[in-house]
C-alpha positions as semicolon CSV with decimal commas, in nm:
position;residue;x (nm);y (nm);z (nm)
1;M;3,499;-4,864;0,296
2;D;3,410;-4,518;0,419
3;L;3,321;-4,266;0,159
4;H;3,509;-3,941;0,207
5;R;3,370;-3,640;0,030
6;S;3,520;-3,295;0,015
7;E;3,304;-3,012;-0,098
8;L;3,392;-2,664;-0,199
9;V;3,120;-2,433;-0,069
10;V;3,081;-2,113;-0,262
11;E;2,849;-1,857;-0,113
12;T;2,643;-1,667;-0,363
13;P;2,464;-1,348;-0,274
14;D;2,091;-1,367;-0,217
15;P;1,902;-1,180;-0,492
16;E;1,676;-1,027;-0,227
17;S;1,981;-0,894;-0,044
18;I;2,113;-0,752;-0,370
19;E;1,783;-0,578;-0,427
20;L;1,778;-0,429;-0,079
21;E;2,130;-0,301;-0,126
22;N;2,028;-0,144;-0,455
23;F;1,746;0,037;-0,283
24;R;1,983;0,163;-0,014
25;E;2,223;0,310;-0,264
26;E;2,233;0,686;-0,251
27;P;2,331;0,904;-0,548
28;R;2,705;0,912;-0,598
29;G;2,888;1,199;-0,438
30;V;2,615;1,256;-0,178
31;P;2,655;1,127;0,181
32;A;2,380;0,895;0,305
33;H;2,301;1,119;0,600
34;A;2,201;1,398;0,361
35;Y;1,868;1,219;0,306
36;P;1,594;1,119;0,553
37;E;1,634;0,768;0,694
38;P;1,409;0,505;0,532
39;D;1,167;0,280;0,726
40;R;1,162;0,492;1,040
41;G;1,149;0,846;1,170
42;K;0,881;1,113;1,152
43;H;0,949;1,195;0,786
44;A;0,886;0,837;0,674
45;W;0,566;0,795;0,875
46;L;0,424;1,136;0,784
47;F;0,492;1,049;0,421
48;L;0,317;0,712;0,461
49;W;0,006;0,822;0,650
50;I;-0,066;1,180;0,539
51;G;0,091;1,144;0,195
52;C;0,027;0,790;0,070
53;F;-0,263;0,675;0,288
54;L;-0,467;0,992;0,242
55;M;-0,400;1,018;-0,132
56;I;-0,488;0,653;-0,194
57;A;-0,805;0,694;0,016
58;L;-0,912;0,984;-0,205
59;T;-0,802;0,832;-0,535
60;W;-0,924;0,474;-0,494
61;G;-1,208;0,519;-0,245
62;F;-1,421;0,700;-0,502
63;P;-1,427;0,428;-0,774
64;F;-1,445;0,155;-0,507
65;S;-1,772;0,317;-0,392
66;Y;-1,928;0,315;-0,737
67;G;-2,188;0,058;-0,630
68;V;-2,366;0,340;-0,444
69;F;-2,366;0,559;-0,755
70;Q;-2,492;0,276;-0,973
71;S;-2,782;0,213;-0,735
72;Y;-2,871;0,584;-0,744
73;Y;-2,821;0,634;-1,118
74;S;-3,037;0,332;-1,207
75;S;-3,333;0,462;-1,006
76;H;-3,316;0,838;-1,069
77;P;-3,343;1,046;-1,386
78;P;-3,183;1,124;-1,620
79;F;-2,993;0,794;-1,617
80;S;-3,282;0,567;-1,510
81;E;-3,452;0,621;-1,846
82;N;-3,176;0,425;-2,023
83;P;-2,958;0,257;-1,756
84;E;-2,780;0,016;-1,990
85;G;-2,405;0,043;-1,949
86;L;-2,404;0,181;-1,594
87;P;-2,195;-0,109;-1,452
88;A;-1,927;-0,023;-1,710
89;V;-1,869;0,320;-1,553
90;G;-1,708;0,186;-1,237
91;T;-1,517;-0,095;-1,408
92;T;-1,392;0,148;-1,675
93;A;-1,248;0,383;-1,411
94;L;-1,064;0,099;-1,240
95;G;-0,970;-0,064;-1,570
96;V;-0,815;0,252;-1,715
97;L;-0,641;0,318;-1,384
98;Y;-0,488;-0,028;-1,387
99;L;-0,417;-0,065;-1,760
100;S;-0,236;0,267;-1,793
101;S;-0,003;0,175;-1,506
102;P;0,280;0,008;-1,710
103;P;0,347;0,304;-1,944
104;A;0,310;0,546;-1,652
105;F;0,558;0,352;-1,439
106;I;0,810;0,306;-1,721
107;T;0,795;0,672;-1,827
108;L;0,819;0,820;-1,479
109;Q;1,088;0,572;-1,376
110;R;1,302;0,701;-1,663
111;Y;1,217;1,072;-1,623
112;Q;1,221;1,089;-1,245
113;S;1,259;1,468;-1,228
114;Y;0,906;1,501;-1,370
115;R;0,736;1,295;-1,101
116;R;0,630;1,584;-0,877
117;P;0,482;1,786;-1,168
118;A;0,309;1,469;-1,290
119;L;0,161;1,417;-0,944
120;I;0,012;1,767;-0,947
121;I;-0,121;1,735;-1,304
122;G;-0,272;1,394;-1,230
123;S;-0,447;1,532;-0,922
124;I;-0,590;1,821;-1,125
125;I;-0,725;1,581;-1,390
126;T;-0,882;1,362;-1,124
127;C;-1,054;1,655;-0,954
128;L;-1,181;1,800;-1,283
129;A;-1,317;1,458;-1,383
130;V;-1,532;1,456;-1,069
131;L;-1,656;1,808;-1,142
132;A;-1,734;1,723;-1,507
133;S;-1,931;1,411;-1,406
134;A;-2,161;1,634;-1,199
135;F;-2,298;1,779;-1,523
136;A;-2,341;1,445;-1,704
137;S;-2,686;1,370;-1,844
138;K;-2,623;1,044;-2,031
139;V;-2,450;0,719;-1,940
140;W;-2,174;0,773;-2,195
141;H;-2,098;1,107;-2,029
142;L;-2,036;0,918;-1,705
143;V;-1,818;0,660;-1,882
144;L;-1,605;0,941;-2,027
145;T;-1,573;1,154;-1,711
146;Q;-1,621;0,932;-1,406
147;G;-1,467;0,643;-1,599
148;V;-1,193;0,723;-1,852
149;L;-1,082;1,072;-1,745
150;Y;-1,085;0,988;-1,375
151;G;-0,893;0,667;-1,435
152;L;-0,619;0,842;-1,632
153;G;-0,560;1,109;-1,370
154;A;-0,572;0,861;-1,084
155;S;-0,323;0,634;-1,262
156;V;-0,057;0,908;-1,271
157;V;-0,118;0,994;-0,904
158;N;-0,099;0,629;-0,806
159;T;0,222;0,573;-1,004
160;V;0,410;0,859;-0,840
161;T;0,285;0,763;-0,494
162;I;0,410;0,406;-0,530
163;Q;0,746;0,509;-0,672
164;F;0,803;0,745;-0,381
165;L;0,692;0,476;-0,134
166;N;0,945;0,236;-0,287
167;E;1,220;0,482;-0,186
168;W;1,095;0,551;0,165
169;F;1,046;0,190;0,282
170;I;1,293;-0,095;0,226
171;E;1,296;-0,341;0,516
172;R;0,926;-0,292;0,590
173;K;0,816;-0,268;0,230
174;G;0,534;-0,523;0,253
175;L;0,382;-0,358;0,560
176;A;0,416;-0,012;0,405
177;F;0,243;-0,120;0,084
178;G;-0,028;-0,288;0,293
179;I;-0,092;0,033;0,487
180;Q;-0,100;0,231;0,164
181;E;-0,345;-0,013;0,001
182;S;-0,565;-0,002;0,313
183;G;-0,621;0,366;0,236
184;A;-0,848;0,260;-0,050
185;G;-1,055;0,060;0,197
186;M;-1,072;0,351;0,440
187;G;-1,197;0,577;0,163
188;G;-1,449;0,308;0,082
189;I;-1,575;0,314;0,441
190;I;-1,653;0,685;0,451
191;I;-1,742;0,770;0,091
192;P;-2,038;0,528;0,037
193;V;-2,229;0,651;0,343
194;L;-2,146;1,013;0,267
195;M;-2,247;0,981;-0,098
196;T;-2,570;0,793;-0,024
197;W;-2,681;1,063;0,216
198;G;-2,581;1,343;-0,020
199;L;-2,722;1,186;-0,337
200;E;-3,062;1,123;-0,179
201;K;-3,081;1,471;-0,025
202;Y;-2,917;1,694;-0,286
203;G;-2,891;1,492;-0,607
204;H;-2,583;1,387;-0,804
205;R;-2,497;1,732;-0,942
206;T;-2,471;1,909;-0,607
207;M;-2,306;1,616;-0,431
208;L;-2,039;1,563;-0,694
209;T;-1,963;1,936;-0,699
210;A;-1,919;1,928;-0,321
211;W;-1,694;1,622;-0,354
212;F;-1,483;1,812;-0,609
213;V;-1,420;2,083;-0,346
214;A;-1,338;1,823;-0,079
215;I;-1,104;1,611;-0,290
216;T;-0,921;1,921;-0,415
217;T;-0,862;2,046;-0,060
218;F;-0,737;1,713;0,076
219;S;-0,524;1,644;-0,234
220;I;-0,334;1,969;-0,176
221;L;-0,263;1,860;0,182
222;S;-0,147;1,516;0,072
223;I;0,078;1,650;-0,205
224;C;0,268;1,858;0,053
225;F;0,394;1,532;0,211
226;L;0,440;1,327;-0,109
227;R;0,805;1,390;-0,193
228;E;1,108;1,190;-0,304
229;R;1,340;1,062;-0,035
230;V;1,649;1,087;-0,256
231;K;1,748;1,311;-0,544
232;P;1,592;1,195;-0,875
233;R;1,829;1,022;-1,117
234;A;1,892;1,174;-1,458
235;A;1,702;1,023;-1,752
236;S;1,872;0,716;-1,895
237;T;1,781;0,479;-2,176
238;S;1,903;0,193;-1,957
239;E;1,586;0,231;-1,750
240;L;1,394;0,069;-2,035
241;G;1,632;-0,226;-2,047
242;T;1,475;-0,394;-1,744
243;L;1,178;-0,558;-1,917
244;G;1,334;-0,902;-1,967
245;F;1,106;-1,039;-1,693
246;L;0,816;-1,023;-1,941
247;A;0,950;-1,338;-2,110
248;T;0,981;-1,546;-1,791
249;P;0,729;-1,827;-1,724
250;I;0,677;-1,718;-1,364
251;F;0,563;-1,375;-1,481
252;A;0,312;-1,530;-1,723
253;V;0,164;-1,758;-1,457
254;L;0,137;-1,487;-1,194
255;Q;-0,019;-1,248;-1,445
256;A;-0,278;-1,511;-1,537
257;G;-0,367;-1,540;-1,168
258;N;-0,408;-1,162;-1,147
259;I;-0,647;-1,159;-1,444
260;F;-0,858;-1,446;-1,311
261;Q;-0,881;-1,283;-0,968
262;A;-0,977;-0,946;-1,117
263;L;-1,257;-1,100;-1,324
264;G;-1,428;-1,187;-0,997
265;N;-1,285;-0,937;-0,751
266;F;-1,494;-0,629;-0,833
267;L;-1,833;-0,795;-0,882
268;P;-1,956;-0,791;-0,518
269;G;-1,857;-0,426;-0,470
270;I;-2,051;-0,327;-0,781
271;H;-2,365;-0,537;-0,734
272;L;-2,406;-0,589;-0,359
273;P;-2,587;-0,257;-0,291
274;T;-2,848;-0,341;-0,557
275;F;-2,866;-0,706;-0,450
276;A;-2,923;-0,603;-0,086
277;Q;-3,247;-0,431;-0,184
278;K;-3,390;-0,776;-0,260
279;F;-3,378;-0,837;0,116
280;G;-3,559;-0,510;0,187
281;A;-3,248;-0,307;0,269
282;S;-3,273;0,070;0,231
283;S;-3,020;0,269;0,032
284;L;-2,847;0,376;0,354
285;D;-2,838;0,015;0,479
286;A;-2,682;-0,096;0,151
287;A;-2,424;0,184;0,174
288;G;-2,344;0,077;0,530
289;M;-2,286;-0,279;0,408
290;L;-2,050;-0,150;0,138
291;S;-1,865;0,048;0,405
292;L;-1,839;-0,271;0,612
293;Y;-1,685;-0,446;0,313
294;N;-1,434;-0,165;0,264
295;A;-1,352;-0,164;0,636
296;A;-1,268;-0,532;0,606
297;T;-1,037;-0,455;0,313
298;V;-0,834;-0,231;0,545
299;I;-0,777;-0,530;0,774
300;G;-0,708;-0,754;0,476
301;A;-0,457;-0,520;0,315
302;I;-0,250;-0,464;0,631
303;C;-0,254;-0,833;0,727
304;T;-0,156;-0,933;0,374
305;G;0,138;-0,692;0,379
306;Y;0,247;-0,843;0,711
307;L;0,227;-1,198;0,571
308;V;0,418;-1,106;0,253
309;D;0,707;-0,973;0,464
310;R;0,732;-1,301;0,658
311;Y;0,622;-1,589;0,436
312;H;0,657;-1,697;0,075
313;V;0,406;-1,509;-0,138
314;S;0,254;-1,832;-0,275
315;A;0,115;-1,917;0,069
316;T;-0,054;-1,578;0,084
317;L;-0,195;-1,613;-0,270
318;L;-0,344;-1,952;-0,187
319;T;-0,497;-1,830;0,141
320;L;-0,657;-1,523;-0,017
321;S;-0,788;-1,711;-0,322
322;L;-0,950;-1,997;-0,134
323;G;-1,077;-1,772;0,145
324;A;-1,247;-1,528;-0,093
325;A;-1,390;-1,808;-0,309
326;A;-1,531;-1,987;-0,004
327;A;-1,694;-1,664;0,112
328;V;-1,864;-1,623;-0,227
329;F;-1,975;-1,985;-0,268
330;F;-2,113;-2,025;0,084
331;A;-2,169;-1,688;0,255
332;W;-2,316;-1,510;-0,051
333;G;-2,460;-1,811;-0,228
334;F;-2,657;-1,927;0,077
335;A;-2,738;-1,585;0,226
336;A;-3,103;-1,575;0,333
337;D;-3,130;-1,224;0,478
338;F;-2,955;-0,890;0,495
339;G;-2,761;-0,985;0,809
340;A;-2,608;-1,286;0,636
341;L;-2,517;-1,064;0,342
342;C;-2,331;-0,830;0,579
343;V;-2,133;-1,128;0,713
344;F;-2,037;-1,212;0,356
345;A;-1,934;-0,852;0,287
346;F;-1,697;-0,857;0,584
347;L;-1,544;-1,198;0,506
348;Y;-1,502;-1,113;0,140
349;G;-1,335;-0,782;0,223
350;V;-1,079;-0,952;0,449
351;F;-0,972;-1,209;0,190
352;A;-1,022;-1,026;-0,142
353;G;-0,934;-0,675;-0,024
354;G;-0,566;-0,747;0,032
355;W;-0,488;-0,899;-0,307
356;S;-0,294;-0,603;-0,447
357;S;-0,075;-0,606;-0,135
358;T;0,069;-0,936;-0,264
359;W;0,220;-0,760;-0,566
360;V;0,526;-0,662;-0,364
361;G;0,592;-1,029;-0,288
362;I;0,522;-1,124;-0,650
363;G;0,766;-0,857;-0,765
364;L;1,039;-0,980;-0,531
365;E;0,991;-1,336;-0,659
366;I;1,031;-1,218;-1,018
367;Q;1,338;-1,015;-0,920
368;K;1,506;-1,339;-0,809
369;R;1,503;-1,444;-1,177
370;S;1,545;-1,094;-1,320
371;P;1,749;-0,896;-1,064
372;H;1,746;-0,577;-1,272
373;A;1,368;-0,555;-1,294
374;D;1,226;-0,247;-1,122
375;L;0,972;-0,320;-0,849
376;G;0,756;-0,022;-0,946
377;V;0,739;-0,135;-1,310
378;L;0,651;-0,487;-1,193
379;W;0,370;-0,338;-0,985
380;G;0,249;-0,153;-1,294
381;F;0,225;-0,470;-1,502
382;A;0,046;-0,651;-1,220
383;A;-0,200;-0,362;-1,209
384;A;-0,249;-0,386;-1,587
385;A;-0,350;-0,750;-1,557
386;R;-0,602;-0,648;-1,293
387;G;-0,729;-0,379;-1,530
388;V;-0,805;-0,635;-1,799
389;G;-1,025;-0,823;-1,556
390;S;-1,182;-0,505;-1,425
391;I;-1,294;-0,379;-1,766
392;A;-1,416;-0,721;-1,880
393;S;-1,607;-0,795;-1,559
394;G;-1,860;-0,512;-1,608
395;P;-2,016;-0,630;-1,938
396;I;-1,977;-0,996;-1,835
397;S;-2,168;-0,939;-1,510
398;E;-2,450;-0,759;-1,693
399;R;-2,487;-1,052;-1,931
400;L;-2,473;-1,313;-1,653
401;I;-2,745;-1,138;-1,453
402;A;-2,967;-1,105;-1,761
403;D;-2,917;-1,472;-1,855
404;G;-2,979;-1,591;-1,500
405;A;-3,311;-1,412;-1,453
406;D;-3,529;-1,718;-1,525
407;K;-3,281;-2,007;-1,521
408;T;-3,193;-2,037;-1,153
409;L;-3,531;-2,003;-0,981
410;W;-3,512;-2,360;-0,848
411;W;-3,164;-2,311;-0,698
412;P;-3,138;-2,254;-0,318
413;K;-3,111;-1,918;-0,137
414;S;-2,922;-1,645;-0,326
415;Y;-2,840;-1,890;-0,602
416;G;-3,211;-1,887;-0,688
417;S;-3,206;-1,517;-0,775
418;S;-3,104;-1,362;-1,106
419;Y;-2,753;-1,333;-0,952
420;G;-2,707;-1,712;-0,919
421;I;-2,489;-1,761;-1,227
422;L;-2,294;-1,446;-1,138
423;I;-2,217;-1,587;-0,791
424;L;-2,085;-1,910;-0,942
425;F;-1,873;-1,721;-1,194
426;N;-1,737;-1,498;-0,918
427;G;-1,629;-1,791;-0,700
428;I;-1,471;-1,985;-0,987
429;M;-1,262;-1,686;-1,100
430;L;-1,139;-1,622;-0,747
431;T;-1,036;-1,987;-0,713
432;L;-0,841;-1,970;-1,039
433;G;-0,669;-1,658;-0,908
434;G;-0,455;-1,886;-0,692
435;V;-0,290;-2,038;-0,999
436;G;0,026;-1,847;-0,909
437;C;0,088;-2,105;-0,636
438;A;0,174;-2,351;-0,913
439;T;0,510;-2,178;-0,956
440;R;0,604;-2,255;-0,596
441;V;0,490;-2,618;-0,627
442;Y;0,701;-2,654;-0,942
443;E;1,006;-2,509;-0,768
444;V;0,970;-2,744;-0,470
445;L;0,928;-3,051;-0,692
446;K;1,224;-2,944;-0,906
447;R;1,440;-2,902;-0,597
448;I;1,341;-3,245;-0,467
449;G;1,417;-3,401;-0,805
450;H;1,755;-3,228;-0,818
451;R;1,851;-3,358;-0,475
452;H;1,738;-3,707;-0,567
453;S;1,949;-3,710;-0,884
454;E;2,248;-3,566;-0,699
455;Y;2,255;-3,832;-0,429
456;G;2,078;-4,115;-0,610
457;G;2,396;-4,299;-0,711
458;I;2,590;-4,248;-0,389
459;N;2,565;-4,466;-0,078
460;L;2,621;-4,222;0,202
461;P;2,736;-4,352;0,541
462;P;2,480;-4,355;0,824
């Protein structure tokens, strides 16, 4: 007997479509044409390139180039007399920048009319932190100025920039965030070479004072193009009612992946310039290698944004995690000369440099479970997880290098140096960073099991 089945098909709206519609919504009582068009037009692209790209290059390029400063500080007075704690300066700047992101995002999302003033104040703090670090004479002075103070100012600047970007780009959000993140890599291309030349010729005080003048000038230019696309909403307590995603399992798993990845992510950028000197590289050669790494992060960030727009974010997370880990285990671990180390720097930059561009995709996945979650706030919490790893990785790396000084001499190639244990730790953490893919595997298996149970007791006709 034929089995006749009638089904009532009910179409439910796609959460992603809901989110896009929410982003398109203009303030009530104001026609849509009163605001610049998102995703296209000269206003959007000037905002992206001169506003976001330039500001991110200035804000992030400086701490991403700290490896050059550490190499200089450790070999020149007054810091060379007691260099303990120097790796913590760079990781503190990035850690504070990342960890302060959630409160900054939540506060400025609620009080949107204060975002432009906050952008200006954050820029002033960042510039003054650079100037103050020029007059540092002890390591703790650097931690306070080039680390904590710089990180706080940069966090506010970064928060406002991302919130504005979220308004200007909707359909091309992944690509836009990738281009913005690539600004950090571009800053990391220019700043290391510039700083190495200036530090060796003029010393840290003169060079940092000159950088204060430069960053102030370019920040003013960037701020002129960093503006809201739509009129800010009035403050509302309902803005703080969107934190339910914190209790979801997918958020916990993806956050764990961010922390693992961050524990390994920053180590090559911090230690490669010093490690390169073991192969006879000069300070300028080491700075050039760091610039090569940062150039690769530009490619990685843009490509990652492209992939996030077109494929499920879990595929991107897996590709970046395994690619970066393989580069560490093989290209760095078995490097025998400076040329091989440069190959590693490029490969690592491509795979590790685009990690933060995945946060848009991660946020959209979480929004499928928590539709009212704000993408900017989600980005802030992802950044906070990265900050935990950033701050912890500095002291951990110092200890691993000290412990590995005499224990890995019989290991091959770079593994046989005092950095051998550090290289292993780096690769393992990057591999664990792909744990977020487990959420996708679970969803696929659950879907297969659901289909099996639905049709398991029914003999369908051929």
